[in-house]
PDB file of C-alpha atoms in Angstrom:
ATOM      1  CA  MET J   1     -54.873 -29.160 -20.343  1.00 44.00           C
ATOM      2  CA  SER J   2     -51.148 -29.807 -20.249  1.00 41.00           C
ATOM      3  CA  ALA J   3     -49.772 -33.317 -19.912  1.00 40.00           C
ATOM      4  CA  PRO J   4     -47.615 -33.977 -16.815  1.00 41.00           C
ATOM      5  CA  ALA J   5     -44.570 -34.482 -19.036  1.00 41.00           C
ATOM      6  CA  SER J   6     -45.136 -31.045 -20.578  1.00 45.00           C
ATOM      7  CA  ARG J   7     -45.259 -29.478 -17.117  1.00 44.00           C
ATOM      8  CA  ARG J   8     -41.950 -31.113 -16.223  1.00 43.00           C
ATOM      9  CA  ASP J   9     -40.426 -29.897 -19.496  1.00 48.00           C
ATOM     10  CA  LEU J  10     -41.497 -26.326 -18.738  1.00 42.00           C
ATOM     11  CA  GLN J  11     -40.046 -26.509 -15.229  1.00 48.00           C
ATOM     12  CA  SER J  12     -36.774 -27.820 -16.660  1.00 51.00           C
ATOM     13  CA  GLU J  13     -36.696 -24.988 -19.204  1.00 52.00           C
ATOM     14  CA  ASP J  14     -37.310 -22.437 -16.436  1.00 55.00           C
ATOM     15  CA  SER J  15     -34.416 -23.862 -14.408  1.00 56.00           C
ATOM     16  CA  CYS J  16     -32.122 -23.662 -17.431  1.00 57.00           C
ATOM     17  CA  LEU J  17     -33.128 -20.057 -18.101  1.00 50.00           C
ATOM     18  CA  ILE J  18     -32.527 -19.087 -14.471  1.00 55.00           C
ATOM     19  CA  GLY J  19     -29.126 -20.797 -14.521  1.00 54.00           C
ATOM     20  CA  CYS J  20     -28.174 -18.987 -17.726  1.00 53.00           C
ATOM     21  CA  GLY J  21     -29.337 -15.709 -16.209  1.00 53.00           C
ATOM     22  CA  TYR J  22     -27.110 -16.231 -13.171  1.00 55.00           C
ATOM     23  CA  ALA J  23     -24.119 -17.045 -15.363  1.00 56.00           C
ATOM     24  CA  ILE J  24     -24.624 -14.008 -17.588  1.00 61.00           C
ATOM     25  CA  GLY J  25     -25.151 -11.752 -14.579  1.00 55.00           C
ATOM     26  CA  ALA J  26     -22.004 -13.034 -12.859  1.00 56.00           C
ATOM     27  CA  LEU J  27     -19.951 -12.611 -16.042  1.00 58.00           C
ATOM     28  CA  GLY J  28     -21.269  -9.084 -16.498  1.00 58.00           C
ATOM     29  CA  ALA J  29     -20.511  -8.124 -12.889  1.00 55.00           C
ATOM     30  CA  VAL J  30     -16.974  -9.521 -13.058  1.00 59.00           C
ATOM     31  CA  SER J  31     -16.333  -7.821 -16.404  1.00 63.00           C
ATOM     32  CA  MET J  32     -17.611  -4.481 -15.158  1.00 62.00           C
ATOM     33  CA  THR J  33     -15.514  -4.770 -11.994  1.00 59.00           C
ATOM     34  CA  ALA J  34     -12.406  -5.497 -14.062  1.00 62.00           C
ATOM     35  CA  ILE J  35     -13.072  -2.531 -16.351  1.00 61.00           C
ATOM     36  CA  MET J  36     -13.678  -0.157 -13.448  1.00 55.00           C
ATOM     37  CA  ALA J  37     -10.565  -1.424 -11.646  1.00 59.00           C
ATOM     38  CA  ALA J  38      -8.519  -0.862 -14.790  1.00 60.00           C
ATOM     39  CA  ASP J  39      -9.834   2.706 -14.885  1.00 56.00           C
ATOM     40  CA  GLY J  40      -8.465   3.241 -11.377  1.00 59.00           C
ATOM     41  CA  LEU J  41     -11.812   3.517  -9.572  1.00 53.00           C
ATOM     42  CA  GLY J  42     -10.519   1.571  -6.577  1.00 54.00           C
ATOM     43  CA  ALA J  43     -13.126   0.276  -4.137  1.00 53.00           C
ATOM     44  CA  ALA J  44     -15.934   1.571  -6.353  1.00 53.00           C
ATOM     45  CA  ALA J  45     -14.972  -1.129  -8.821  1.00 52.00           C
ATOM     46  CA  LEU J  46     -16.480  -3.693  -6.440  1.00 58.00           C
ATOM     47  CA  LEU J  47     -19.933  -2.097  -6.686  1.00 59.00           C
ATOM     48  CA  PRO J  48     -21.149  -4.341  -9.580  1.00 57.00           C
ATOM     49  CA  LEU J  49     -20.203  -7.446  -7.573  1.00 58.00           C
ATOM     50  CA  PHE J  50     -22.022  -6.147  -4.488  1.00 60.00           C
ATOM     51  CA  LEU J  51     -25.114  -5.377  -6.563  1.00 62.00           C
ATOM     52  CA  PHE J  52     -25.027  -8.811  -8.161  1.00 58.00           C
ATOM     53  CA  ALA J  53     -24.643 -10.513  -4.765  1.00 64.00           C
ATOM     54  CA  GLY J  54     -27.538  -8.478  -3.379  1.00 63.00           C
ATOM     55  CA  GLY J  55     -29.680  -9.494  -6.324  1.00 63.00           C
ATOM     56  CA  LEU J  56     -28.825 -13.146  -5.694  1.00 62.00           C
ATOM     57  CA  VAL J  57     -29.942 -12.851  -2.058  1.00 66.00           C
ATOM     58  CA  VAL J  58     -33.236 -11.181  -2.977  1.00 65.00           C
ATOM     59  CA  HIS J  59     -33.965 -13.703  -5.722  1.00 61.00           C
ATOM     60  CA  SER J  60     -33.060 -16.640  -3.468  1.00 69.00           C
ATOM     61  CA  ARG J  61     -35.484 -15.431  -0.806  1.00 71.00           C
ATOM     62  CA  TYR J  62     -38.171 -15.001  -3.477  1.00 63.00           C
ATOM     63  CA  ARG J  63     -37.615 -18.554  -4.733  1.00 71.00           C
ATOM     64  CA  ILE J  64     -37.795 -19.921  -1.178  1.00 68.00           C
ATOM     65  CA  ARG J  65     -41.148 -18.175  -0.640  1.00 68.00           C
ATOM     66  CA  ARG J  66     -42.444 -19.424  -3.990  1.00 66.00           C
ATOM     67  CA  ALA J  67     -41.368 -22.985  -3.176  1.00 61.00           C
ATOM     68  CA  ALA J  68     -43.146 -22.802   0.192  1.00 56.00           C
ATOM     69  CA  GLU J  69     -46.299 -21.501  -1.510  1.00 58.00           C
ATOM     70  CA  ARG J  70     -46.156 -24.313  -4.067  1.00 61.00           C
ATOM     71  CA  ARG J  71     -45.793 -26.934  -1.335  1.00 63.00           C
ATOM     72  CA  ARG J  72     -48.746 -25.499   0.574  1.00 55.00           C
ATOM     73  CA  LEU J  73     -50.854 -25.409  -2.589  1.00 52.00           C
ATOM     74  CA  GLN J  74     -49.896 -28.983  -3.478  1.00 58.00           C
ATOM     75  CA  GLU J  75     -50.947 -30.137  -0.011  1.00 59.00           C
ATOM     76  CA  VAL J  76     -54.310 -28.392  -0.343  1.00 54.00           C
ATOM     77  CA  GLN J  77     -54.877 -29.819  -3.815  1.00 56.00           C
ATOM     78  CA  SER J  78     -53.854 -33.326  -2.729  1.00 62.00           C
ATOM     79  CA  THR J  79     -56.365 -33.141   0.105  1.00 76.00           C
ATOM     80  CA  GLU J  80     -59.053 -32.013  -2.337  1.00 78.00           C
ATOM     81  CA  ILE J  81     -58.380 -34.860  -4.765  1.00 84.00           C
ATOM     82  CA  ALA J  82     -58.403 -37.375  -1.893  1.00 87.00           C
ATOM     83  CA  ARG J  83     -61.854 -36.085  -0.977  1.00 89.00           C
ATOM     84  CA  TYR J  84     -63.107 -36.755  -4.512  1.00 91.00           C
ATOM     85  CA  HIS J  85     -61.555 -40.228  -4.517  1.00 89.00           C
ATOM     86  CA  ALA J  86     -63.565 -41.025  -1.385  1.00 91.00           C
ATOM     87  CA  MET J  87     -66.831 -40.271  -3.201  1.00 92.00           C
ATOM     88  CA  ASN J  88     -68.879 -42.747  -5.184  1.00 93.00           C
ATOM     89  CA  PRO J  89     -69.494 -41.904  -8.867  1.00 92.00           C
ATOM     90  CA  ARG J  90     -72.876 -40.259  -8.176  1.00 93.00           C
ATOM     91  CA  GLU J  91     -71.449 -38.100  -5.402  1.00 94.00           C
ATOM     92  CA  PHE J  92     -68.612 -37.087  -7.708  1.00 95.00           C
ATOM     93  CA  GLU J  93     -71.075 -35.981 -10.381  1.00 96.00           C
ATOM     94  CA  GLN J  94     -72.955 -33.941  -7.775  1.00 96.00           C
ATOM     95  CA  ALA J  95     -69.682 -32.369  -6.639  1.00 95.00           C
ATOM     96  CA  ILE J  96     -68.877 -31.322 -10.212  1.00 96.00           C
ATOM     97  CA  ALA J  97     -72.361 -29.838 -10.613  1.00 97.00           C
ATOM     98  CA  PHE J  98     -71.771 -27.908  -7.381  1.00 96.00           C
ATOM     99  CA  LEU J  99     -68.484 -26.488  -8.731  1.00 96.00           C
ATOM    100  CA  CYS J 100     -70.285 -25.351 -11.870  1.00 97.00           C
ATOM    101  CA  GLU J 101     -72.970 -23.625  -9.834  1.00 96.00           C
ATOM    102  CA  ARG J 102     -70.408 -22.135  -7.445  1.00 96.00           C
ATOM    103  CA  ASP J 103     -68.593 -20.517 -10.350  1.00 96.00           C
ATOM    104  CA  GLY J 104     -71.619 -18.851 -11.860  1.00 96.00           C
ATOM    105  CA  CYS J 105     -73.259 -21.467 -14.070  1.00 97.00           C
ATOM    106  CA  MET J 106     -77.035 -21.567 -14.327  1.00 94.00           C
ATOM    107  CA  ASP J 107     -79.182 -24.711 -14.337  1.00 94.00           C
ATOM    108  CA  ALA J 108     -76.274 -26.942 -13.288  1.00 96.00           C
ATOM    109  CA  ARG J 109     -77.656 -30.425 -12.739  1.00 94.00           C
ATOM    110  CA  VAL J 110     -76.674 -34.078 -12.752  1.00 95.00           C
ATOM    111  CA  VAL J 111     -78.164 -36.038 -15.640  1.00 91.00           C
ATOM    112  CA  GLY J 112     -75.921 -39.111 -15.541  1.00 70.00           C
ATOM    113  CA  GLY J 113     -77.457 -42.528 -15.247  1.00 70.00           C
ATOM    114  CA  ALA J 114     -78.856 -45.257 -17.455  1.00 64.00           C
ATOM    115  CA  GLY J 115     -79.222 -43.978 -20.999  1.00 65.00           C
ATOM    116  CA  ASP J 116     -77.332 -40.731 -20.344  1.00 68.00           C
ATOM    117  CA  LEU J 117     -75.326 -41.181 -23.582  1.00 81.00           C
ATOM    118  CA  GLY J 118     -72.179 -39.841 -21.966  1.00 83.00           C
ATOM    119  CA  ALA J 119     -73.527 -36.700 -20.311  1.00 93.00           C
ATOM    120  CA  ASP J 120     -73.198 -36.617 -16.524  1.00 95.00           C
ATOM    121  CA  VAL J 121     -73.532 -32.899 -15.777  1.00 96.00           C
ATOM    122  CA  VAL J 122     -75.087 -30.174 -17.904  1.00 97.00           C
ATOM    123  CA  ALA J 123     -75.085 -26.472 -17.173  1.00 97.00           C
ATOM    124  CA  THR J 124     -75.250 -23.052 -18.758  1.00 97.00           C
ATOM    125  CA  ALA J 125     -72.030 -21.056 -18.538  1.00 97.00           C
ATOM    126  CA  PRO J 126     -72.147 -17.448 -17.295  1.00 95.00           C
ATOM    127  CA  ASP J 127     -71.841 -16.295 -20.922  1.00 96.00           C
ATOM    128  CA  GLY J 128     -74.771 -18.497 -22.033  1.00 96.00           C
ATOM    129  CA  ARG J 129     -72.924 -21.425 -23.617  1.00 97.00           C
ATOM    130  CA  ARG J 130     -74.264 -24.931 -23.012  1.00 97.00           C
ATOM    131  CA  ILE J 131     -71.795 -27.071 -21.030  1.00 98.00           C
ATOM    132  CA  VAL J 132     -71.813 -30.860 -21.122  1.00 97.00           C
ATOM    133  CA  ILE J 133     -69.444 -32.692 -18.763  1.00 97.00           C
ATOM    134  CA  GLN J 134     -68.608 -36.331 -18.451  1.00 96.00           C
ATOM    135  CA  CYS J 135     -67.263 -37.299 -15.009  1.00 96.00           C
ATOM    136  CA  LYS J 136     -64.701 -40.069 -14.551  1.00 95.00           C
ATOM    137  CA  ARG J 137     -64.046 -40.861 -10.896  1.00 94.00           C
ATOM    138  CA  TYR J 138     -61.166 -43.236 -11.481  1.00 93.00           C
ATOM    139  CA  GLY J 139     -58.447 -44.414  -9.116  1.00 89.00           C
ATOM    140  CA  PRO J 140     -54.949 -42.973  -9.566  1.00 83.00           C
ATOM    141  CA  THR J 141     -53.755 -46.056 -11.456  1.00 89.00           C
ATOM    142  CA  THR J 142     -56.656 -46.122 -13.939  1.00 94.00           C
ATOM    143  CA  LYS J 143     -56.255 -43.718 -16.841  1.00 96.00           C
ATOM    144  CA  VAL J 144     -59.019 -42.307 -19.027  1.00 97.00           C
ATOM    145  CA  GLY J 145     -58.380 -43.750 -22.465  1.00 96.00           C
ATOM    146  CA  SER J 146     -59.201 -42.865 -26.036  1.00 96.00           C
ATOM    147  CA  PRO J 147     -62.273 -45.199 -26.196  1.00 95.00           C
ATOM    148  CA  ASP J 148     -63.836 -43.192 -23.341  1.00 93.00           C
ATOM    149  CA  LEU J 149     -63.239 -39.983 -25.257  1.00 95.00           C
ATOM    150  CA  GLN J 150     -64.554 -41.438 -28.499  1.00 95.00           C
ATOM    151  CA  ARG J 151     -67.834 -42.516 -26.910  1.00 93.00           C
ATOM    152  CA  PHE J 152     -68.323 -39.085 -25.384  1.00 94.00           C
ATOM    153  CA  GLY J 153     -67.237 -37.339 -28.577  1.00 94.00           C
ATOM    154  CA  GLY J 154     -69.902 -39.205 -30.510  1.00 92.00           C
ATOM    155  CA  THR J 155     -72.738 -37.721 -28.440  1.00 94.00           C
ATOM    156  CA  CYS J 156     -71.662 -34.529 -26.669  1.00 94.00           C
ATOM    157  CA  PHE J 157     -72.093 -32.223 -29.655  1.00 95.00           C
ATOM    158  CA  SER J 158     -74.551 -33.995 -31.937  1.00 93.00           C
ATOM    159  CA  ILE J 159     -76.997 -35.273 -29.287  1.00 93.00           C
ATOM    160  CA  HIS J 160     -76.466 -33.067 -26.231  1.00 94.00           C
ATOM    161  CA  GLY J 161     -75.834 -29.863 -28.163  1.00 95.00           C
ATOM    162  CA  ALA J 162     -72.690 -28.985 -26.218  1.00 96.00           C
ATOM    163  CA  GLN J 163     -70.987 -25.696 -26.912  1.00 97.00           C
ATOM    164  CA  VAL J 164     -68.412 -26.619 -24.285  1.00 97.00           C
ATOM    165  CA  ALA J 165     -67.687 -30.338 -23.902  1.00 97.00           C
ATOM    166  CA  ALA J 166     -65.402 -31.480 -21.099  1.00 98.00           C
ATOM    167  CA  VAL J 167     -64.259 -34.661 -19.398  1.00 97.00           C
ATOM    168  CA  VAL J 168     -63.285 -34.240 -15.743  1.00 97.00           C
ATOM    169  CA  THR J 169     -61.428 -37.001 -13.936  1.00 96.00           C
ATOM    170  CA  THR J 170     -59.763 -37.739 -10.620  1.00 95.00           C
ATOM    171  CA  SER J 171     -57.064 -39.558 -12.598  1.00 94.00           C
ATOM    172  CA  VAL J 172     -55.144 -38.699 -15.784  1.00 95.00           C
ATOM    173  CA  PHE J 173     -55.569 -39.201 -19.528  1.00 97.00           C
ATOM    174  CA  THR J 174     -53.612 -41.425 -21.869  1.00 97.00           C
ATOM    175  CA  ARG J 175     -51.715 -39.752 -24.698  1.00 97.00           C
ATOM    176  CA  PRO J 176     -54.194 -41.050 -27.349  1.00 97.00           C
ATOM    177  CA  ALA J 177     -57.053 -39.620 -25.260  1.00 97.00           C
ATOM    178  CA  ILE J 178     -55.304 -36.247 -25.065  1.00 97.00           C
ATOM    179  CA  ASN J 179     -54.782 -36.290 -28.829  1.00 97.00           C
ATOM    180  CA  TYR J 180     -58.425 -37.163 -29.436  1.00 97.00           C
ATOM    181  CA  GLY J 181     -59.625 -34.397 -27.131  1.00 97.00           C
ATOM    182  CA  THR J 182     -57.401 -31.843 -28.844  1.00 96.00           C
ATOM    183  CA  GLN J 183     -58.524 -32.890 -32.323  1.00 96.00           C
ATOM    184  CA  HIS J 184     -62.237 -32.820 -31.468  1.00 96.00           C
ATOM    185  CA  GLY J 185     -62.423 -29.806 -29.201  1.00 96.00           C
ATOM    186  CA  ILE J 186     -63.119 -31.678 -25.959  1.00 97.00           C
ATOM    187  CA  ARG J 187     -61.616 -30.052 -22.900  1.00 97.00           C
ATOM    188  CA  LEU J 188     -59.784 -32.442 -20.604  1.00 97.00           C
ATOM    189  CA  PHE J 189     -59.427 -31.839 -16.874  1.00 97.00           C
ATOM    190  CA  ASP J 190     -57.159 -34.308 -15.094  1.00 95.00           C
ATOM    191  CA  ASN J 191     -56.660 -34.573 -11.327  1.00 93.00           C
ATOM    192  CA  THR J 192     -54.322 -31.573 -11.256  1.00 92.00           C
ATOM    193  CA  ASP J 193     -56.721 -29.394 -13.248  1.00 94.00           C
ATOM    194  CA  LEU J 194     -59.649 -30.521 -11.099  1.00 95.00           C
ATOM    195  CA  ALA J 195     -57.785 -29.720  -7.882  1.00 92.00           C
ATOM    196  CA  ALA J 196     -56.897 -26.270  -9.202  1.00 92.00           C
ATOM    197  CA  TRP J 197     -60.505 -25.624 -10.227  1.00 95.00           C
ATOM    198  CA  ALA J 198     -61.877 -26.817  -6.891  1.00 93.00           C
ATOM    199  CA  THR J 199     -59.439 -24.682  -4.884  1.00 91.00           C
ATOM    200  CA  ARG J 200     -59.989 -21.607  -7.083  1.00 92.00           C
ATOM    201  CA  THR J 201     -56.352 -21.615  -8.168  1.00 89.00           C
ATOM    202  CA  GLY J 202     -57.109 -22.622 -11.742  1.00 92.00           C
ATOM    203  CA  PRO J 203     -59.770 -22.078 -14.401  1.00 95.00           C
ATOM    204  CA  ALA J 204     -63.091 -23.850 -14.784  1.00 96.00           C
ATOM    205  CA  PRO J 205     -63.555 -26.096 -17.854  1.00 95.00           C
ATOM    206  CA  TRP J 206     -65.471 -23.447 -19.786  1.00 96.00           C
ATOM    207  CA  MET J 207     -62.855 -20.692 -19.304  1.00 94.00           C
TER     208      MET J 207
END
């Protein structure tokens, strides 16, 4: 799972790369036009500029389509997350078990409750690995913290025999929780990852 800040950093890097690409392309087109004009090629010297302008138009239309697709996907995912927020914790666990079963898991079932020792959903992945999931149906302002991860980390492998351990939430994780999950091999699915999984636009926790 990538932290929201990391996603923003990647988007910023992409924008910088695209801007640099435009600048280099424009410089190349102008340079080539100047060279061809100096060689006496007349109107043909404008060909690099025409090609560059055409490329800009095509790329702009592509970016507009991509932006529209992203907006549509964000709307769908926001609707999906709102649906999970409307559930009570038990319904959320059942919904996660359903997603596991939908995506090919065997024996997906809810085991959360008194004395569950951190396991809310268990299942067998399509490749045979044992999956143990803890579900955190939190509001958008309540983050999953490191203590939550530590409690789950103390039981998911040693007691529940997880080969894939995951925490799935309708909220987000604190930085210490992300660090703990990374260090101990616990897969973290925040609201964005959950929405992508539910809408089949992103991977399941065991992938």
